[in-house]
PDB file of C-alpha atoms in Angstrom:
ATOM      1  CA  UNK N  14     126.269  76.327 122.662  1.00  0.00           C
ATOM      2  CA  UNK N  15     122.540  75.802 123.827  1.00  0.00           C
ATOM      3  CA  UNK N  16     123.750  76.406 127.502  1.00  0.00           C
ATOM      4  CA  UNK N  17     125.603  79.753 126.731  1.00  0.00           C
ATOM      5  CA  UNK N  18     122.514  80.749 124.606  1.00  0.00           C
ATOM      6  CA  UNK N  19     120.301  79.957 127.548  1.00  0.00           C
ATOM      7  CA  UNK N  20     122.195  82.041 129.864  1.00  0.00           C
ATOM      8  CA  UNK N  21     122.615  85.132 127.620  1.00  0.00           C
ATOM      9  CA  UNK N  22     118.758  84.747 127.174  1.00  0.00           C
ATOM     10  CA  UNK N  23     117.866  84.493 130.805  1.00  0.00           C
ATOM     11  CA  UNK N  24     119.973  87.375 131.666  1.00  0.00           C
ATOM     12  CA  UNK N  25     118.473  89.689 128.672  1.00  0.00           C
ATOM     13  CA  UNK N  26     114.822  88.566 129.770  1.00  0.00           C
ATOM     14  CA  UNK N  27     115.494  89.528 133.455  1.00  0.00           C
ATOM     15  CA  UNK N  28     116.761  92.865 132.140  1.00  0.00           C
ATOM     16  CA  UNK N  29     113.725  93.277 129.979  1.00  0.00           C
ATOM     17  CA  UNK N  30     111.404  92.436 132.766  1.00  0.00           C
ATOM     18  CA  UNK N  31     113.218  95.038 135.090  1.00  0.00           C
ATOM     19  CA  UNK N  32     113.152  97.736 132.477  1.00  0.00           C
ATOM     20  CA  UNK N  33     109.397  97.285 132.280  1.00  0.00           C
ATOM     21  CA  UNK N  34     108.822  97.768 135.948  1.00  0.00           C
ATOM     22  CA  UNK N  35     111.335 100.747 136.445  1.00  0.00           C
ATOM     23  CA  UNK N  36     110.034 103.992 137.262  1.00  0.00           C
ATOM     24  CA  UNK N  37     109.506 106.447 134.616  1.00  0.00           C
ATOM     25  CA  UNK N  38     112.009 105.836 131.809  1.00  0.00           C
ATOM     26  CA  UNK N  39     113.779 102.446 130.729  1.00  0.00           C
ATOM     27  CA  UNK N  40     117.670 102.052 132.011  1.00  0.00           C
ATOM     28  CA  UNK N  41     119.792 102.307 128.862  1.00  0.00           C
ATOM     29  CA  UNK N  42     122.653  99.831 129.180  1.00  0.00           C
ATOM     30  CA  UNK N  43     124.397 100.256 125.863  1.00  0.00           C
ATOM     31  CA  UNK N  44     126.803  97.307 126.567  1.00  0.00           C
ATOM     32  CA  UNK N  45     124.198  95.172 127.216  1.00  0.00           C
ATOM     33  CA  UNK N  46     122.284  95.884 124.394  1.00  0.00           C
ATOM     34  CA  UNK N  47     125.212  95.374 122.080  1.00  0.00           C
ATOM     35  CA  UNK N  48     126.052  92.142 123.498  1.00  0.00           C
ATOM     36  CA  UNK N  49     122.511  90.777 122.926  1.00  0.00           C
ATOM     37  CA  UNK N  50     122.278  92.131 119.419  1.00  0.00           C
ATOM     38  CA  UNK N  51     125.556  90.397 118.648  1.00  0.00           C
ATOM     39  CA  UNK N  52     124.324  87.060 120.173  1.00  0.00           C
ATOM     40  CA  UNK N  53     121.285  87.254 118.083  1.00  0.00           C
ATOM     41  CA  UNK N  54     123.683  87.970 114.968  1.00  0.00           C
ATOM     42  CA  UNK N  55     125.922  85.063 115.990  1.00  0.00           C
ATOM     43  CA  UNK N  56     122.567  82.771 116.374  1.00  0.00           C
ATOM     44  CA  UNK N  57     121.738  83.865 112.750  1.00  0.00           C
ATOM     45  CA  UNK N  58     124.990  83.049 111.546  1.00  0.00           C
ATOM     46  CA  UNK N  59     124.585  79.468 112.926  1.00  0.00           C
ATOM     47  CA  UNK N  60     121.039  79.157 111.649  1.00  0.00           C
ATOM     48  CA  UNK N  61     122.478  80.147 108.026  1.00  0.00           C
ATOM     49  CA  UNK N  62     125.084  77.692 108.320  1.00  0.00           C
ATOM     50  CA  UNK N  63     122.646  74.931 109.287  1.00  0.00           C
ATOM     51  CA  UNK N  64     120.330  75.970 106.600  1.00  0.00           C
ATOM     52  CA  UNK N  65     123.244  75.702 104.068  1.00  0.00           C
ATOM     53  CA  UNK N  66     124.026  72.262 105.153  1.00  0.00           C
ATOM     54  CA  UNK N  67     120.355  71.320 104.444  1.00  0.00           C
ATOM     55  CA  UNK N  68     120.260  72.570 101.179  1.00  0.00           C
ATOM     56  CA  UNK N  69     123.521  70.771 100.275  1.00  0.00           C
ATOM     57  CA  UNK N  70     122.161  67.505 101.777  1.00  0.00           C
ATOM     58  CA  UNK N  71     119.050  67.890  99.595  1.00  0.00           C
ATOM     59  CA  UNK N  72     121.073  68.515  96.371  1.00  0.00           C
ATOM     60  CA  UNK N  73     123.139  65.320  97.064  1.00  0.00           C
ATOM     61  CA  UNK N  74     120.034  63.482  97.330  1.00  0.00           C
ATOM     62  CA  UNK N  75     118.422  64.979  94.257  1.00  0.00           C
ATOM     63  CA  UNK N  76     121.652  64.136  92.486  1.00  0.00           C
ATOM     64  CA  UNK N  77     121.811  60.547  93.494  1.00  0.00           C
ATOM     65  CA  UNK N  78     118.284  60.163  92.697  1.00  0.00           C
ATOM     66  CA  UNK N  79     118.878  61.382  89.091  1.00  0.00           C
ATOM     67  CA  UNK N  80     121.720  58.992  88.759  1.00  0.00           C
ATOM     68  CA  UNK N  81     119.770  55.853  90.162  1.00  0.00           C
ATOM     69  CA  UNK N  82     118.843  53.259  87.566  1.00  0.00           C
ATOM     70  CA  UNK N  83     116.082  50.709  87.789  1.00  0.00           C
ATOM     71  CA  UNK N  84     113.630  52.923  89.598  1.00  0.00           C
ATOM     72  CA  UNK N  85     110.035  53.618  88.449  1.00  0.00           C
ATOM     73  CA  UNK N  86     110.255  56.786  86.332  1.00  0.00           C
ATOM     74  CA  UNK N  87     106.954  58.212  87.774  1.00  0.00           C
ATOM     75  CA  UNK N  88     107.983  57.583  91.396  1.00  0.00           C
ATOM     76  CA  UNK N  89     111.435  58.909  90.652  1.00  0.00           C
ATOM     77  CA  UNK N  90     110.094  61.932  89.017  1.00  0.00           C
ATOM     78  CA  UNK N  91     107.596  62.610  91.881  1.00  0.00           C
ATOM     79  CA  UNK N  92     110.673  62.415  94.586  1.00  0.00           C
ATOM     80  CA  UNK N  93     112.585  64.728  92.565  1.00  0.00           C
ATOM     81  CA  UNK N  94     109.990  67.210  92.156  1.00  0.00           C
ATOM     82  CA  UNK N  95     109.552  67.066  96.029  1.00  0.00           C
ATOM     83  CA  UNK N  96     113.355  67.504  96.907  1.00  0.00           C
ATOM     84  CA  UNK N  97     113.813  70.289  94.192  1.00  0.00           C
ATOM     85  CA  UNK N  98     110.659  72.262  95.860  1.00  0.00           C
ATOM     86  CA  UNK N  99     112.427  71.645  99.362  1.00  0.00           C
ATOM     87  CA  UNK N 100     115.720  73.100  97.989  1.00  0.00           C
ATOM     88  CA  UNK N 101     113.699  76.299  96.717  1.00  0.00           C
ATOM     89  CA  UNK N 102     111.987  76.644 100.124  1.00  0.00           C
ATOM     90  CA  UNK N 103     115.167  76.510 102.081  1.00  0.00           C
ATOM     91  CA  UNK N 104     116.922  78.734  99.562  1.00  0.00           C
ATOM     92  CA  UNK N 105     114.150  81.406  99.987  1.00  0.00           C
ATOM     93  CA  UNK N 106     114.588  80.791 103.812  1.00  0.00           C
ATOM     94  CA  UNK N 107     118.250  81.072 103.771  1.00  0.00           C
ATOM     95  CA  UNK N 108     118.053  84.558 101.761  1.00  0.00           C
ATOM     96  CA  UNK N 109     115.762  85.793 104.528  1.00  0.00           C
ATOM     97  CA  UNK N 110     118.283  84.733 107.274  1.00  0.00           C
ATOM     98  CA  UNK N 111     120.987  86.493 105.321  1.00  0.00           C
ATOM     99  CA  UNK N 112     119.186  89.756 104.934  1.00  0.00           C
ATOM    100  CA  UNK N 113     117.981  89.401 108.683  1.00  0.00           C
ATOM    101  CA  UNK N 114     121.668  89.206 109.682  1.00  0.00           C
ATOM    102  CA  UNK N 115     122.615  92.265 107.804  1.00  0.00           C
ATOM    103  CA  UNK N 116     119.721  93.969 109.327  1.00  0.00           C
ATOM    104  CA  UNK N 117     120.887  92.921 112.783  1.00  0.00           C
ATOM    105  CA  UNK N 118     124.189  94.018 112.009  1.00  0.00           C
ATOM    106  CA  UNK N 119     123.048  97.543 111.162  1.00  0.00           C
ATOM    107  CA  UNK N 120     121.316  97.485 114.553  1.00  0.00           C
ATOM    108  CA  UNK N 121     124.521  96.844 116.136  1.00  0.00           C
ATOM    109  CA  UNK N 122     126.071  99.636 114.355  1.00  0.00           C
ATOM    110  CA  UNK N 123     123.295 101.985 115.323  1.00  0.00           C
ATOM    111  CA  UNK N 124     123.588 100.802 119.064  1.00  0.00           C
ATOM    112  CA  UNK N 125     127.337 101.167 119.156  1.00  0.00           C
ATOM    113  CA  UNK N 126     126.897 104.812 117.580  1.00  0.00           C
ATOM    114  CA  UNK N 127     124.350 105.717 120.251  1.00  0.00           C
ATOM    115  CA  UNK N 128     126.924 104.153 122.903  1.00  0.00           C
ATOM    116  CA  UNK N 129     129.729 106.326 121.441  1.00  0.00           C
ATOM    117  CA  UNK N 130     127.505 109.539 121.516  1.00  0.00           C
ATOM    118  CA  UNK N 131     126.798 108.918 125.151  1.00  0.00           C
ATOM    119  CA  UNK N 132     130.248 108.363 125.994  1.00  0.00           C
ATOM    120  CA  UNK N 133     131.358 111.455 124.149  1.00  0.00           C
ATOM    121  CA  UNK N 134     128.961 113.919 125.887  1.00  0.00           C
ATOM    122  CA  UNK N 135     130.425 113.115 129.357  1.00  0.00           C
ATOM    123  CA  UNK N 136     127.022 112.817 130.752  1.00  0.00           C
ATOM    124  CA  UNK N 137     125.027 110.174 132.310  1.00  0.00           C
ATOM    125  CA  UNK N 138     122.874 107.985 129.939  1.00  0.00           C
ATOM    126  CA  UNK N 139     119.755 109.180 131.677  1.00  0.00           C
ATOM    127  CA  UNK N 140     120.852 112.878 131.284  1.00  0.00           C
ATOM    128  CA  UNK N 141     121.868 112.348 127.663  1.00  0.00           C
ATOM    129  CA  UNK N 142     118.583 110.806 126.602  1.00  0.00           C
ATOM    130  CA  UNK N 143     116.638 113.640 128.286  1.00  0.00           C
ATOM    131  CA  UNK N 144     118.612 116.061 126.140  1.00  0.00           C
ATOM    132  CA  UNK N 145     117.702 114.243 122.997  1.00  0.00           C
ATOM    133  CA  UNK N 146     114.146 114.443 124.081  1.00  0.00           C
ATOM    134  CA  UNK N 147     114.360 118.197 124.541  1.00  0.00           C
ATOM    135  CA  UNK N 148     116.342 118.626 121.187  1.00  0.00           C
ATOM    136  CA  UNK N 149     113.565 116.598 119.445  1.00  0.00           C
ATOM    137  CA  UNK N 150     111.049 118.900 121.030  1.00  0.00           C
ATOM    138  CA  UNK N 151     112.705 121.947 119.347  1.00  0.00           C
ATOM    139  CA  UNK N 152     113.031 120.098 115.975  1.00  0.00           C
ATOM    140  CA  UNK N 153     116.696 119.493 116.052  1.00  0.00           C
ATOM    141  CA  UNK N 154     117.808 118.065 112.838  1.00  0.00           C
ATOM    142  CA  UNK N 155     120.480 115.747 114.339  1.00  0.00           C
ATOM    143  CA  UNK N 156     118.275 114.292 117.018  1.00  0.00           C
ATOM    144  CA  UNK N 157     115.513 113.643 114.633  1.00  0.00           C
ATOM    145  CA  UNK N 158     117.897 112.028 111.968  1.00  0.00           C
ATOM    146  CA  UNK N 159     119.003 109.816 115.012  1.00  0.00           C
ATOM    147  CA  UNK N 160     115.485 108.704 115.961  1.00  0.00           C
ATOM    148  CA  UNK N 161     114.668 108.263 112.389  1.00  0.00           C
ATOM    149  CA  UNK N 162     117.737 105.971 111.817  1.00  0.00           C
ATOM    150  CA  UNK N 163     116.607 104.049 115.017  1.00  0.00           C
ATOM    151  CA  UNK N 164     113.117 103.557 113.531  1.00  0.00           C
ATOM    152  CA  UNK N 165     114.269 102.299 110.280  1.00  0.00           C
ATOM    153  CA  UNK N 166     116.540  99.682 111.755  1.00  0.00           C
ATOM    154  CA  UNK N 167     113.792  98.465 114.170  1.00  0.00           C
ATOM    155  CA  UNK N 168     111.087  98.505 111.417  1.00  0.00           C
ATOM    156  CA  UNK N 169     113.523  96.534 108.995  1.00  0.00           C
ATOM    157  CA  UNK N 170     114.284  93.880 111.703  1.00  0.00           C
ATOM    158  CA  UNK N 171     110.567  93.350 112.447  1.00  0.00           C
ATOM    159  CA  UNK N 172     109.546  93.012 108.769  1.00  0.00           C
ATOM    160  CA  UNK N 173     112.503  90.740 108.089  1.00  0.00           C
ATOM    161  CA  UNK N 174     111.876  88.610 111.235  1.00  0.00           C
ATOM    162  CA  UNK N 175     108.230  88.333 110.198  1.00  0.00           C
ATOM    163  CA  UNK N 176     109.264  86.953 106.669  1.00  0.00           C
ATOM    164  CA  UNK N 177     111.680  84.465 108.299  1.00  0.00           C
ATOM    165  CA  UNK N 178     108.864  83.072 110.514  1.00  0.00           C
ATOM    166  CA  UNK N 179     106.284  82.906 107.480  1.00  0.00           C
ATOM    167  CA  UNK N 180     108.731  80.969 105.380  1.00  0.00           C
ATOM    168  CA  UNK N 181     109.549  78.914 108.392  1.00  0.00           C
ATOM    169  CA  UNK N 182     105.958  77.637 108.768  1.00  0.00           C
ATOM    170  CA  UNK N 183     106.396  76.088 105.431  1.00  0.00           C
ATOM    171  CA  UNK N 184     109.674  74.273 106.281  1.00  0.00           C
ATOM    172  CA  UNK N 185     109.967  70.751 107.687  1.00  0.00           C
ATOM    173  CA  UNK N 186     112.867  71.211 109.885  1.00  0.00           C
ATOM    174  CA  UNK N 187     114.937  68.785 111.458  1.00  0.00           C
ATOM    175  CA  UNK N 188     115.344  68.777 115.368  1.00  0.00           C
ATOM    176  CA  UNK N 189     118.656  70.309 115.164  1.00  0.00           C
ATOM    177  CA  UNK N 190     117.339  73.309 112.932  1.00  0.00           C
ATOM    178  CA  UNK N 191     114.268  73.556 114.906  1.00  0.00           C
ATOM    179  CA  UNK N 192     116.274  74.189 118.115  1.00  0.00           C
ATOM    180  CA  UNK N 193     118.498  76.481 116.428  1.00  0.00           C
ATOM    181  CA  UNK N 194     115.615  78.515 114.976  1.00  0.00           C
ATOM    182  CA  UNK N 195     113.867  78.501 118.141  1.00  0.00           C
ATOM    183  CA  UNK N 196     116.822  80.189 120.064  1.00  0.00           C
ATOM    184  CA  UNK N 197     117.275  82.621 117.077  1.00  0.00           C
ATOM    185  CA  UNK N 198     113.624  83.688 117.392  1.00  0.00           C
ATOM    186  CA  UNK N 199     114.091  84.060 121.402  1.00  0.00           C
ATOM    187  CA  UNK N 200     117.158  86.411 120.804  1.00  0.00           C
ATOM    188  CA  UNK N 201     115.513  88.424 118.303  1.00  0.00           C
ATOM    189  CA  UNK N 202     112.468  89.028 120.516  1.00  0.00           C
ATOM    190  CA  UNK N 203     114.817  90.023 123.132  1.00  0.00           C
ATOM    191  CA  UNK N 204     116.637  92.427 120.803  1.00  0.00           C
ATOM    192  CA  UNK N 205     113.338  93.972 119.774  1.00  0.00           C
ATOM    193  CA  UNK N 206     112.247  94.734 122.921  1.00  0.00           C
ATOM    194  CA  UNK N 207     115.346  96.314 123.992  1.00  0.00           C
ATOM    195  CA  UNK N 208     115.272  98.389 120.586  1.00  0.00           C
ATOM    196  CA  UNK N 209     111.944  99.489 121.637  1.00  0.00           C
ATOM    197  CA  UNK N 210     113.037 100.615 125.108  1.00  0.00           C
ATOM    198  CA  UNK N 211     115.879 102.809 123.289  1.00  0.00           C
ATOM    199  CA  UNK N 212     113.425 104.200 120.937  1.00  0.00           C
ATOM    200  CA  UNK N 213     111.293 105.160 123.625  1.00  0.00           C
ATOM    201  CA  UNK N 214     114.192 107.003 125.517  1.00  0.00           C
ATOM    202  CA  UNK N 215     115.234 108.802 122.290  1.00  0.00           C
ATOM    203  CA  UNK N 216     111.825 109.664 120.851  1.00  0.00           C
ATOM    204  CA  UNK N 217     109.378 110.194 123.699  1.00  0.00           C
ATOM    205  CA  UNK N 218     108.065 113.546 122.207  1.00  0.00           C
ATOM    206  CA  UNK N 219     108.331 112.365 118.618  1.00  0.00           C
ATOM    207  CA  UNK N 220     104.822 110.716 118.656  1.00  0.00           C
ATOM    208  CA  UNK N 221     103.324 113.711 120.219  1.00  0.00           C
ATOM    209  CA  UNK N 222     104.868 115.901 117.661  1.00  0.00           C
ATOM    210  CA  UNK N 223     103.657 113.868 114.924  1.00  0.00           C
ATOM    211  CA  UNK N 224      99.877 114.249 116.398  1.00  0.00           C
ATOM    212  CA  UNK N 225     100.628 117.970 116.329  1.00  0.00           C
ATOM    213  CA  UNK N 226     101.780 118.191 112.917  1.00  0.00           C
ATOM    214  CA  UNK N 227      98.516 116.132 111.892  1.00  0.00           C
ATOM    215  CA  UNK N 228      96.398 118.687 113.355  1.00  0.00           C
ATOM    216  CA  UNK N 229      98.320 121.781 112.036  1.00  0.00           C
ATOM    217  CA  UNK N 230      98.134 120.295 108.697  1.00  0.00           C
ATOM    218  CA  UNK N 231      94.528 119.512 109.115  1.00  0.00           C
ATOM    219  CA  UNK N 232      93.959 123.056 110.264  1.00  0.00           C
ATOM    220  CA  UNK N 233      95.819 124.483 107.244  1.00  0.00           C
ATOM    221  CA  UNK N 234      93.612 122.381 104.946  1.00  0.00           C
ATOM    222  CA  UNK N 235      90.438 123.827 106.527  1.00  0.00           C
ATOM    223  CA  UNK N 236      91.717 127.243 106.327  1.00  0.00           C
ATOM    224  CA  UNK N 237      92.685 126.819 102.608  1.00  0.00           C
ATOM    225  CA  UNK N 238      88.988 125.385 102.002  1.00  0.00           C
ATOM    226  CA  UNK N 239      87.409 128.199 103.768  1.00  0.00           C
ATOM    227  CA  UNK N 240      89.714 130.634 101.759  1.00  0.00           C
ATOM    228  CA  UNK N 241      88.813 128.991  98.524  1.00  0.00           C
ATOM    229  CA  UNK N 242      85.035 129.182  99.516  1.00  0.00           C
ATOM    230  CA  UNK N 243      85.332 132.771 100.287  1.00  0.00           C
ATOM    231  CA  UNK N 244      87.199 133.571  96.862  1.00  0.00           C
ATOM    232  CA  UNK N 245      84.560 131.773  94.848  1.00  0.00           C
ATOM    233  CA  UNK N 246      81.794 133.623  96.873  1.00  0.00           C
ATOM    234  CA  UNK N 247      83.363 136.925  96.024  1.00  0.00           C
ATOM    235  CA  UNK N 248      83.711 136.061  92.455  1.00  0.00           C
ATOM    236  CA  UNK N 249      80.081 135.257  92.170  1.00  0.00           C
ATOM    237  CA  UNK N 250      79.017 138.325  94.170  1.00  0.00           C
ATOM    238  CA  UNK N 251      81.173 140.501  91.653  1.00  0.00           C
ATOM    239  CA  UNK N 252      80.148 138.645  88.515  1.00  0.00           C
ATOM    240  CA  UNK N 253      76.498 139.688  89.783  1.00  0.00           C
ATOM    241  CA  UNK N 254      77.482 143.144  90.421  1.00  0.00           C
ATOM    242  CA  UNK N 255      78.770 143.323  86.655  1.00  0.00           C
ATOM    243  CA  UNK N 256      75.600 141.897  85.317  1.00  0.00           C
ATOM    244  CA  UNK N 257      73.457 144.481  87.413  1.00  0.00           C
ATOM    245  CA  UNK N 258      75.728 147.337  86.112  1.00  0.00           C
ATOM    246  CA  UNK N 259      75.481 146.055  82.550  1.00  0.00           C
ATOM    247  CA  UNK N 260      71.548 145.794  82.699  1.00  0.00           C
ATOM    248  CA  UNK N 261      71.379 149.430  84.005  1.00  0.00           C
ATOM    249  CA  UNK N 262      73.786 150.956  81.033  1.00  0.00           C
ATOM    250  CA  UNK N 263      71.602 148.964  78.638  1.00  0.00           C
ATOM    251  CA  UNK N 264      68.187 150.494  80.130  1.00  0.00           C
ATOM    252  CA  UNK N 265      69.751 154.151  80.150  1.00  0.00           C
ATOM    253  CA  UNK N 266      71.099 153.835  76.585  1.00  0.00           C
ATOM    254  CA  UNK N 267      67.414 152.938  75.400  1.00  0.00           C
TER     255      UNK N 267
END
């Protein structure tokens, strides 16, 4: 299994390196993207299984300890507390693994959807992505929705992967669990790099558009502030004119 993962990882790393040095835009290889994403999902499933076994073993240890007789009560309580804390940690870690697996599955669905859209268009992947960039530039809702979904998927993957690593730093993993976790992390890193390439292809103009929108919003806010200031100034001048007219009327009356 490790050899299989290593082979996939080597080919995926080579692809990522090639993309980084490609001229202009990354090359979209949908089949490879989906394959690596599914491999990462399978790695997560393996790690979930390994983690479930560890939780089960700790529960067995706790059960045996609780049924033991003739042991020092203080020492037994301390050991039971430590095992219970380990169970809690592995359960939290296991939930993060399950959440991340769901997110990776969503990524696979997203990539498969993009692959289908490219195939249905009858265009080359490069031309299809060029068209998507033009549609984004003109504010096309469908293209924005597609890019937004890609952003959400990638952001969720990154968030859950970070949570997983934070929990992992608190765990005392055995050698098998460490090897499994390392392979999973490597596949998640490759997948994250490929997703970044895909989002670059889809949303080249989006960042520039966001900056443009921010500038337009700032200009609008500045114009509104100037308009409000002018309105206040006009109101003050009108109030001053009314006082002058009132004072003149009072003097004439006298």
